[in-house]
JSON list of C-alpha atoms in Angstrom, two decimals:
[
{"chain": "A", "resi": 19, "resn": "GLY", "atom": "CA", "xyz": [24.32, 30.00, 24.40]},
{"chain": "A", "resi": 20, "resn": "PRO", "atom": "CA", "xyz": [23.49, 27.50, 21.69]},
{"chain": "A", "resi": 21, "resn": "THR", "atom": "CA", "xyz": [21.35, 25.29, 24.01]},
{"chain": "A", "resi": 22, "resn": "HIS", "atom": "CA", "xyz": [19.81, 27.78, 26.44]},
{"chain": "A", "resi": 23, "resn": "GLN", "atom": "CA", "xyz": [18.18, 31.13, 25.55]},
{"chain": "A", "resi": 24, "resn": "PRO", "atom": "CA", "xyz": [15.99, 32.04, 28.55]},
{"chain": "A", "resi": 25, "resn": "VAL", "atom": "CA", "xyz": [14.12, 34.95, 27.06]},
{"chain": "A", "resi": 26, "resn": "GLU", "atom": "CA", "xyz": [10.95, 34.05, 28.94]},
{"chain": "A", "resi": 27, "resn": "GLN", "atom": "CA", "xyz": [12.26, 33.03, 32.35]},
{"chain": "A", "resi": 28, "resn": "VAL", "atom": "CA", "xyz": [12.18, 36.36, 34.24]},
{"chain": "A", "resi": 29, "resn": "MET", "atom": "CA", "xyz": [8.64, 37.06, 33.04]},
{"chain": "A", "resi": 30, "resn": "ALA", "atom": "CA", "xyz": [7.55, 33.52, 33.92]},
{"chain": "A", "resi": 31, "resn": "LEU", "atom": "CA", "xyz": [8.86, 34.00, 37.44]},
{"chain": "A", "resi": 32, "resn": "ARG", "atom": "CA", "xyz": [6.92, 37.24, 37.73]},
{"chain": "A", "resi": 33, "resn": "THR", "atom": "CA", "xyz": [3.73, 35.40, 37.01]},
{"chain": "A", "resi": 34, "resn": "ILE", "atom": "CA", "xyz": [4.10, 33.02, 40.02]},
{"chain": "A", "resi": 35, "resn": "PRO", "atom": "CA", "xyz": [1.69, 34.10, 42.76]},
{"chain": "A", "resi": 36, "resn": "GLY", "atom": "CA", "xyz": [3.38, 35.17, 45.97]},
{"chain": "A", "resi": 37, "resn": "LEU", "atom": "CA", "xyz": [6.89, 35.21, 44.47]},
{"chain": "A", "resi": 38, "resn": "THR", "atom": "CA", "xyz": [8.88, 38.46, 44.69]},
{"chain": "A", "resi": 39, "resn": "VAL", "atom": "CA", "xyz": [11.45, 38.81, 41.90]},
{"chain": "A", "resi": 40, "resn": "PHE", "atom": "CA", "xyz": [14.47, 41.11, 42.13]},
{"chain": "A", "resi": 41, "resn": "ARG", "atom": "CA", "xyz": [16.65, 41.86, 39.13]},
{"chain": "A", "resi": 42, "resn": "PRO", "atom": "CA", "xyz": [19.27, 44.34, 40.55]},
{"chain": "A", "resi": 43, "resn": "ALA", "atom": "CA", "xyz": [21.45, 46.47, 38.31]},
{"chain": "A", "resi": 44, "resn": "ASP", "atom": "CA", "xyz": [24.69, 46.46, 40.32]},
{"chain": "A", "resi": 45, "resn": "GLY", "atom": "CA", "xyz": [26.29, 45.45, 43.59]},
{"chain": "A", "resi": 46, "resn": "ASN", "atom": "CA", "xyz": [24.57, 48.26, 45.56]},
{"chain": "A", "resi": 47, "resn": "GLU", "atom": "CA", "xyz": [21.17, 47.20, 44.25]},
{"chain": "A", "resi": 48, "resn": "THR", "atom": "CA", "xyz": [22.01, 43.55, 44.98]},
{"chain": "A", "resi": 49, "resn": "ALA", "atom": "CA", "xyz": [22.83, 44.39, 48.62]},
{"chain": "A", "resi": 50, "resn": "ALA", "atom": "CA", "xyz": [19.62, 46.41, 48.89]},
{"chain": "A", "resi": 51, "resn": "ALA", "atom": "CA", "xyz": [17.59, 43.52, 47.34]},
{"chain": "A", "resi": 52, "resn": "TRP", "atom": "CA", "xyz": [19.06, 41.07, 49.86]},
{"chain": "A", "resi": 53, "resn": "ALA", "atom": "CA", "xyz": [18.11, 43.46, 52.72]},
{"chain": "A", "resi": 54, "resn": "ALA", "atom": "CA", "xyz": [14.56, 43.84, 51.33]},
{"chain": "A", "resi": 55, "resn": "ALA", "atom": "CA", "xyz": [14.29, 40.07, 50.84]},
{"chain": "A", "resi": 56, "resn": "ALA", "atom": "CA", "xyz": [14.97, 39.50, 54.52]},
{"chain": "A", "resi": 57, "resn": "THR", "atom": "CA", "xyz": [11.79, 41.50, 55.33]},
{"chain": "A", "resi": 58, "resn": "ILE", "atom": "CA", "xyz": [9.52, 39.63, 52.92]},
{"chain": "A", "resi": 59, "resn": "ASP", "atom": "CA", "xyz": [7.29, 36.88, 54.20]},
{"chain": "A", "resi": 60, "resn": "GLY", "atom": "CA", "xyz": [7.37, 34.60, 51.20]},
{"chain": "A", "resi": 61, "resn": "PRO", "atom": "CA", "xyz": [9.65, 33.31, 48.46]},
{"chain": "A", "resi": 62, "resn": "VAL", "atom": "CA", "xyz": [12.08, 35.58, 46.69]},
{"chain": "A", "resi": 63, "resn": "ALA", "atom": "CA", "xyz": [13.97, 35.09, 43.42]},
{"chain": "A", "resi": 64, "resn": "MET", "atom": "CA", "xyz": [17.23, 36.98, 42.79]},
{"chain": "A", "resi": 65, "resn": "ILE", "atom": "CA", "xyz": [18.04, 37.30, 39.11]},
{"chain": "A", "resi": 66, "resn": "LEU", "atom": "CA", "xyz": [21.70, 38.17, 38.94]},
{"chain": "A", "resi": 67, "resn": "SER", "atom": "CA", "xyz": [24.14, 38.54, 36.06]},
{"chain": "A", "resi": 68, "resn": "ARG", "atom": "CA", "xyz": [27.20, 36.38, 35.67]},
{"chain": "A", "resi": 69, "resn": "GLN", "atom": "CA", "xyz": [28.84, 39.20, 33.67]},
{"chain": "A", "resi": 70, "resn": "GLY", "atom": "CA", "xyz": [30.67, 41.90, 35.51]},
{"chain": "A", "resi": 71, "resn": "THR", "atom": "CA", "xyz": [28.50, 44.96, 35.95]},
{"chain": "A", "resi": 72, "resn": "PRO", "atom": "CA", "xyz": [29.68, 48.50, 36.70]},
{"chain": "A", "resi": 73, "resn": "THR", "atom": "CA", "xyz": [28.66, 50.18, 39.91]},
{"chain": "A", "resi": 74, "resn": "LEU", "atom": "CA", "xyz": [26.24, 52.86, 38.74]},
{"chain": "A", "resi": 75, "resn": "ASP", "atom": "CA", "xyz": [26.43, 56.45, 39.92]},
{"chain": "A", "resi": 76, "resn": "GLY", "atom": "CA", "xyz": [23.74, 57.13, 42.54]},
{"chain": "A", "resi": 77, "resn": "THR", "atom": "CA", "xyz": [22.91, 53.56, 43.56]},
{"chain": "A", "resi": 78, "resn": "ALA", "atom": "CA", "xyz": [24.91, 53.74, 46.78]},
{"chain": "A", "resi": 79, "resn": "ASP", "atom": "CA", "xyz": [22.54, 56.43, 48.12]},
{"chain": "A", "resi": 80, "resn": "LEU", "atom": "CA", "xyz": [19.34, 55.66, 46.25]},
{"chain": "A", "resi": 81, "resn": "ALA", "atom": "CA", "xyz": [19.19, 51.87, 46.15]},
{"chain": "A", "resi": 82, "resn": "PRO", "atom": "CA", "xyz": [18.45, 51.08, 49.80]},
{"chain": "A", "resi": 83, "resn": "ASP", "atom": "CA", "xyz": [15.08, 52.79, 49.77]},
{"chain": "A", "resi": 84, "resn": "GLY", "atom": "CA", "xyz": [14.41, 52.58, 46.03]},
{"chain": "A", "resi": 85, "resn": "VAL", "atom": "CA", "xyz": [14.98, 48.82, 45.69]},
{"chain": "A", "resi": 86, "resn": "SER", "atom": "CA", "xyz": [12.78, 48.07, 48.71]},
{"chain": "A", "resi": 87, "resn": "ARG", "atom": "CA", "xyz": [9.96, 49.96, 46.88]},
{"chain": "A", "resi": 88, "resn": "GLY", "atom": "CA", "xyz": [10.70, 48.17, 43.65]},
{"chain": "A", "resi": 89, "resn": "ALA", "atom": "CA", "xyz": [11.72, 51.12, 41.46]},
{"chain": "A", "resi": 90, "resn": "TYR", "atom": "CA", "xyz": [13.27, 54.55, 41.74]},
{"chain": "A", "resi": 91, "resn": "ALA", "atom": "CA", "xyz": [14.50, 57.40, 39.59]},
{"chain": "A", "resi": 92, "resn": "LEU", "atom": "CA", "xyz": [18.25, 56.83, 39.28]},
{"chain": "A", "resi": 93, "resn": "SER", "atom": "CA", "xyz": [18.65, 59.88, 37.07]},
{"chain": "A", "resi": 94, "resn": "ASP", "atom": "CA", "xyz": [16.04, 62.64, 37.36]},
{"chain": "A", "resi": 95, "resn": "PRO", "atom": "CA", "xyz": [17.26, 65.80, 35.55]},
{"chain": "A", "resi": 96, "resn": "ASP", "atom": "CA", "xyz": [15.12, 68.91, 35.37]},
{"chain": "A", "resi": 97, "resn": "GLY", "atom": "CA", "xyz": [13.16, 69.37, 32.20]},
{"chain": "A", "resi": 98, "resn": "SER", "atom": "CA", "xyz": [12.86, 65.66, 31.39]},
{"chain": "A", "resi": 99, "resn": "VAL", "atom": "CA", "xyz": [10.32, 64.79, 28.67]},
{"chain": "A", "resi": 100, "resn": "ILE", "atom": "CA", "xyz": [10.58, 60.97, 28.70]},
{"chain": "A", "resi": 101, "resn": "THR", "atom": "CA", "xyz": [11.35, 58.17, 31.14]},
{"chain": "A", "resi": 102, "resn": "LEU", "atom": "CA", "xyz": [13.55, 55.15, 30.41]},
{"chain": "A", "resi": 103, "resn": "ILE", "atom": "CA", "xyz": [13.05, 52.13, 32.61]},
{"chain": "A", "resi": 104, "resn": "GLY", "atom": "CA", "xyz": [15.70, 49.40, 32.88]},
{"chain": "A", "resi": 105, "resn": "THR", "atom": "CA", "xyz": [16.09, 46.31, 35.00]},
{"chain": "A", "resi": 106, "resn": "GLY", "atom": "CA", "xyz": [19.26, 44.50, 35.86]},
{"chain": "A", "resi": 107, "resn": "THR", "atom": "CA", "xyz": [22.11, 44.98, 33.39]},
{"chain": "A", "resi": 108, "resn": "GLU", "atom": "CA", "xyz": [19.83, 47.00, 31.13]},
{"chain": "A", "resi": 109, "resn": "VAL", "atom": "CA", "xyz": [19.79, 49.91, 33.53]},
{"chain": "A", "resi": 110, "resn": "SER", "atom": "CA", "xyz": [23.27, 50.73, 32.12]},
{"chain": "A", "resi": 111, "resn": "VAL", "atom": "CA", "xyz": [21.74, 50.52, 28.61]},
{"chain": "A", "resi": 112, "resn": "ALA", "atom": "CA", "xyz": [19.00, 53.05, 29.64]},
{"chain": "A", "resi": 113, "resn": "LEU", "atom": "CA", "xyz": [21.63, 55.41, 31.12]},
{"chain": "A", "resi": 114, "resn": "LYS", "atom": "CA", "xyz": [23.65, 55.34, 27.93]},
{"chain": "A", "resi": 115, "resn": "ALA", "atom": "CA", "xyz": [20.48, 55.91, 25.87]},
{"chain": "A", "resi": 116, "resn": "ALA", "atom": "CA", "xyz": [19.77, 58.96, 28.03]},
{"chain": "A", "resi": 117, "resn": "GLU", "atom": "CA", "xyz": [23.23, 60.27, 27.22]},
{"chain": "A", "resi": 118, "resn": "GLN", "atom": "CA", "xyz": [22.55, 59.82, 23.46]},
{"chain": "A", "resi": 119, "resn": "LEU", "atom": "CA", "xyz": [19.25, 61.57, 23.75]},
{"chain": "A", "resi": 120, "resn": "ALA", "atom": "CA", "xyz": [20.87, 64.45, 25.66]},
{"chain": "A", "resi": 121, "resn": "GLY", "atom": "CA", "xyz": [23.14, 64.88, 22.65]},
{"chain": "A", "resi": 122, "resn": "ASP", "atom": "CA", "xyz": [19.99, 65.61, 20.63]},
{"chain": "A", "resi": 123, "resn": "GLY", "atom": "CA", "xyz": [18.71, 68.02, 23.29]},
{"chain": "A", "resi": 124, "resn": "ILE", "atom": "CA", "xyz": [16.17, 65.47, 24.67]},
{"chain": "A", "resi": 125, "resn": "VAL", "atom": "CA", "xyz": [16.22, 65.24, 28.47]},
{"chain": "A", "resi": 126, "resn": "ALA", "atom": "CA", "xyz": [15.40, 61.74, 29.81]},
{"chain": "A", "resi": 127, "resn": "ARG", "atom": "CA", "xyz": [14.86, 60.37, 33.28]},
{"chain": "A", "resi": 128, "resn": "VAL", "atom": "CA", "xyz": [16.14, 56.89, 34.01]},
{"chain": "A", "resi": 129, "resn": "VAL", "atom": "CA", "xyz": [14.34, 54.55, 36.34]},
{"chain": "A", "resi": 130, "resn": "SER", "atom": "CA", "xyz": [15.69, 51.34, 37.77]},
{"chain": "A", "resi": 131, "resn": "MET", "atom": "CA", "xyz": [12.91, 48.85, 38.36]},
{"chain": "A", "resi": 132, "resn": "PRO", "atom": "CA", "xyz": [14.44, 45.84, 40.09]},
{"chain": "A", "resi": 133, "resn": "SER", "atom": "CA", "xyz": [11.11, 44.44, 41.40]},
{"chain": "A", "resi": 134, "resn": "TRP", "atom": "CA", "xyz": [7.70, 44.70, 39.69]},
{"chain": "A", "resi": 135, "resn": "GLU", "atom": "CA", "xyz": [6.03, 43.15, 42.71]},
{"chain": "A", "resi": 136, "resn": "ARG", "atom": "CA", "xyz": [7.44, 45.65, 45.19]},
{"chain": "A", "resi": 137, "resn": "PHE", "atom": "CA", "xyz": [6.60, 48.53, 42.89]},
{"chain": "A", "resi": 138, "resn": "GLU", "atom": "CA", "xyz": [3.05, 47.33, 42.47]},
{"chain": "A", "resi": 139, "resn": "ALA", "atom": "CA", "xyz": [2.78, 47.17, 46.29]},
{"chain": "A", "resi": 140, "resn": "ALA", "atom": "CA", "xyz": [3.99, 50.77, 46.68]},
{"chain": "A", "resi": 141, "resn": "ASP", "atom": "CA", "xyz": [1.41, 53.44, 47.35]},
{"chain": "A", "resi": 142, "resn": "ASP", "atom": "CA", "xyz": [-0.05, 55.40, 44.39]},
{"chain": "A", "resi": 143, "resn": "GLN", "atom": "CA", "xyz": [1.74, 58.60, 45.31]},
{"chain": "A", "resi": 144, "resn": "TYR", "atom": "CA", "xyz": [5.14, 56.89, 45.17]},
{"chain": "A", "resi": 145, "resn": "ARG", "atom": "CA", "xyz": [4.35, 55.11, 41.91]},
{"chain": "A", "resi": 146, "resn": "ASP", "atom": "CA", "xyz": [3.21, 58.46, 40.41]},
{"chain": "A", "resi": 147, "resn": "GLN", "atom": "CA", "xyz": [6.45, 60.06, 41.56]},
{"chain": "A", "resi": 148, "resn": "VAL", "atom": "CA", "xyz": [8.56, 57.42, 39.87]},
{"chain": "A", "resi": 149, "resn": "LEU", "atom": "CA", "xyz": [6.46, 57.14, 36.74]},
{"chain": "A", "resi": 150, "resn": "PRO", "atom": "CA", "xyz": [4.71, 60.60, 36.36]},
{"chain": "A", "resi": 151, "resn": "SER", "atom": "CA", "xyz": [1.43, 60.61, 34.50]},
{"chain": "A", "resi": 152, "resn": "GLY", "atom": "CA", "xyz": [1.68, 61.99, 30.97]},
{"chain": "A", "resi": 153, "resn": "HIS", "atom": "CA", "xyz": [5.42, 61.22, 30.74]},
{"chain": "A", "resi": 154, "resn": "PRO", "atom": "CA", "xyz": [6.09, 58.78, 27.87]},
{"chain": "A", "resi": 155, "resn": "VAL", "atom": "CA", "xyz": [7.94, 55.68, 29.07]},
{"chain": "A", "resi": 156, "resn": "VAL", "atom": "CA", "xyz": [10.29, 53.26, 27.25]},
{"chain": "A", "resi": 157, "resn": "SER", "atom": "CA", "xyz": [11.36, 50.02, 28.95]},
{"chain": "A", "resi": 158, "resn": "VAL", "atom": "CA", "xyz": [14.43, 47.90, 28.20]},
{"chain": "A", "resi": 159, "resn": "GLU", "atom": "CA", "xyz": [14.99, 44.37, 29.37]},
{"chain": "A", "resi": 160, "resn": "ALA", "atom": "CA", "xyz": [16.92, 41.48, 27.73]},
{"chain": "A", "resi": 161, "resn": "GLY", "atom": "CA", "xyz": [13.87, 39.23, 27.71]},
{"chain": "A", "resi": 162, "resn": "ILE", "atom": "CA", "xyz": [10.34, 39.08, 26.36]},
{"chain": "A", "resi": 163, "resn": "THR", "atom": "CA", "xyz": [8.37, 42.29, 26.40]},
{"chain": "A", "resi": 164, "resn": "LEU", "atom": "CA", "xyz": [5.22, 40.58, 27.65]},
{"chain": "A", "resi": 165, "resn": "GLY", "atom": "CA", "xyz": [3.81, 42.53, 30.61]},
{"chain": "A", "resi": 166, "resn": "TRP", "atom": "CA", "xyz": [5.90, 45.65, 30.11]},
{"chain": "A", "resi": 167, "resn": "HIS", "atom": "CA", "xyz": [2.99, 47.59, 28.63]},
{"chain": "A", "resi": 168, "resn": "ARG", "atom": "CA", "xyz": [1.52, 48.04, 32.10]},
{"chain": "A", "resi": 169, "resn": "TRP", "atom": "CA", "xyz": [4.45, 50.40, 32.75]},
{"chain": "A", "resi": 170, "resn": "ALA", "atom": "CA", "xyz": [5.75, 51.47, 29.32]},
{"chain": "A", "resi": 171, "resn": "ASP", "atom": "CA", "xyz": [4.39, 52.99, 26.14]},
{"chain": "A", "resi": 172, "resn": "SER", "atom": "CA", "xyz": [7.18, 51.37, 24.09]},
{"chain": "A", "resi": 173, "resn": "THR", "atom": "CA", "xyz": [9.38, 48.34, 24.84]},
{"chain": "A", "resi": 174, "resn": "VAL", "atom": "CA", "xyz": [12.82, 47.24, 23.82]},
{"chain": "A", "resi": 175, "resn": "GLY", "atom": "CA", "xyz": [13.26, 43.54, 24.48]},
{"chain": "A", "resi": 176, "resn": "ILE", "atom": "CA", "xyz": [13.61, 40.10, 22.89]},
{"chain": "A", "resi": 177, "resn": "ASP", "atom": "CA", "xyz": [10.38, 38.57, 21.53]},
{"chain": "A", "resi": 178, "resn": "ARG", "atom": "CA", "xyz": [12.17, 35.68, 19.78]},
{"chain": "A", "resi": 179, "resn": "PHE", "atom": "CA", "xyz": [14.81, 33.17, 20.61]},
{"chain": "A", "resi": 180, "resn": "GLY", "atom": "CA", "xyz": [18.32, 34.58, 20.60]},
{"chain": "A", "resi": 181, "resn": "ALA", "atom": "CA", "xyz": [21.54, 33.70, 18.87]},
{"chain": "A", "resi": 182, "resn": "SER", "atom": "CA", "xyz": [24.83, 32.05, 19.73]},
{"chain": "A", "resi": 183, "resn": "ALA", "atom": "CA", "xyz": [27.73, 34.43, 19.94]},
{"chain": "A", "resi": 184, "resn": "PRO", "atom": "CA", "xyz": [29.66, 36.43, 22.52]},
{"chain": "A", "resi": 185, "resn": "GLY", "atom": "CA", "xyz": [27.26, 38.31, 24.83]},
{"chain": "A", "resi": 186, "resn": "ALA", "atom": "CA", "xyz": [27.86, 41.80, 23.44]},
{"chain": "A", "resi": 187, "resn": "THR", "atom": "CA", "xyz": [27.37, 40.55, 19.86]},
{"chain": "A", "resi": 188, "resn": "VAL", "atom": "CA", "xyz": [24.12, 38.84, 20.74]},
{"chain": "A", "resi": 189, "resn": "LEU", "atom": "CA", "xyz": [22.77, 41.94, 22.46]},
{"chain": "A", "resi": 190, "resn": "GLU", "atom": "CA", "xyz": [23.70, 44.09, 19.48]},
{"chain": "A", "resi": 191, "resn": "ARG", "atom": "CA", "xyz": [22.10, 41.59, 17.10]},
{"chain": "A", "resi": 192, "resn": "LEU", "atom": "CA", "xyz": [18.93, 41.50, 19.16]},
{"chain": "A", "resi": 193, "resn": "GLY", "atom": "CA", "xyz": [18.64, 45.23, 19.53]},
{"chain": "A", "resi": 194, "resn": "ILE", "atom": "CA", "xyz": [19.31, 45.58, 23.28]},
{"chain": "A", "resi": 195, "resn": "THR", "atom": "CA", "xyz": [21.40, 48.72, 22.73]},
{"chain": "A", "resi": 196, "resn": "PRO", "atom": "CA", "xyz": [21.36, 52.33, 23.80]},
{"chain": "A", "resi": 197, "resn": "ALA", "atom": "CA", "xyz": [20.66, 53.35, 20.17]},
{"chain": "A", "resi": 198, "resn": "ALA", "atom": "CA", "xyz": [17.55, 51.13, 20.06]},
{"chain": "A", "resi": 199, "resn": "VAL", "atom": "CA", "xyz": [16.28, 52.59, 23.33]},
{"chain": "A", "resi": 200, "resn": "ALA", "atom": "CA", "xyz": [17.01, 56.14, 22.16]},
{"chain": "A", "resi": 201, "resn": "ASP", "atom": "CA", "xyz": [15.20, 55.42, 18.83]},
{"chain": "A", "resi": 202, "resn": "ALA", "atom": "CA", "xyz": [12.17, 54.09, 20.73]},
{"chain": "A", "resi": 203, "resn": "ALA", "atom": "CA", "xyz": [12.14, 57.23, 22.84]},
{"chain": "A", "resi": 204, "resn": "ARG", "atom": "CA", "xyz": [12.32, 59.50, 19.82]},
{"chain": "A", "resi": 205, "resn": "GLY", "atom": "CA", "xyz": [9.38, 57.56, 18.34]},
{"chain": "A", "resi": 206, "resn": "LEU", "atom": "CA", "xyz": [7.24, 58.61, 21.34]},
{"chain": "A", "resi": 207, "resn": "LEU", "atom": "CA", "xyz": [8.09, 62.29, 21.18]}
]
């Protein structure tokens, strides 16, 4: 909105020692995040969208374990050459970018990463399974890109203050689109 453009808030929360942050993509991930939060000895922040979000294919089966570990491959087709990571509502953006890339013959995996802290705490084998070594990675999140380079080779985010307009218009203007993610992926291949 015109008075509040919280591009830094999620990242700022991630920097608080001992705080576990969850940014779920849909209702299934939200339920899984609440279940995981109940097992965490310490404070937890749930970053939820006020906009309606679609229920994503695969989250009903994959989210309970994947969210508790912080990240998981939501879409893992054979022959993938690049990984797209999304958090929260941007998981849908990553899935749409994967569809665009498929139209060009580029096979992309999509990873949902609702919790950096939980993913960092996962064992090396699991982290390597989710983000395979040598696989280029693009992240997308509607916030600053600070910190994403630990996971991604290229980032799509908002490194400036936003704009005032309807949500879809703002995201388009700021480049949080499937086309921008697909372009970033092509730039790594």
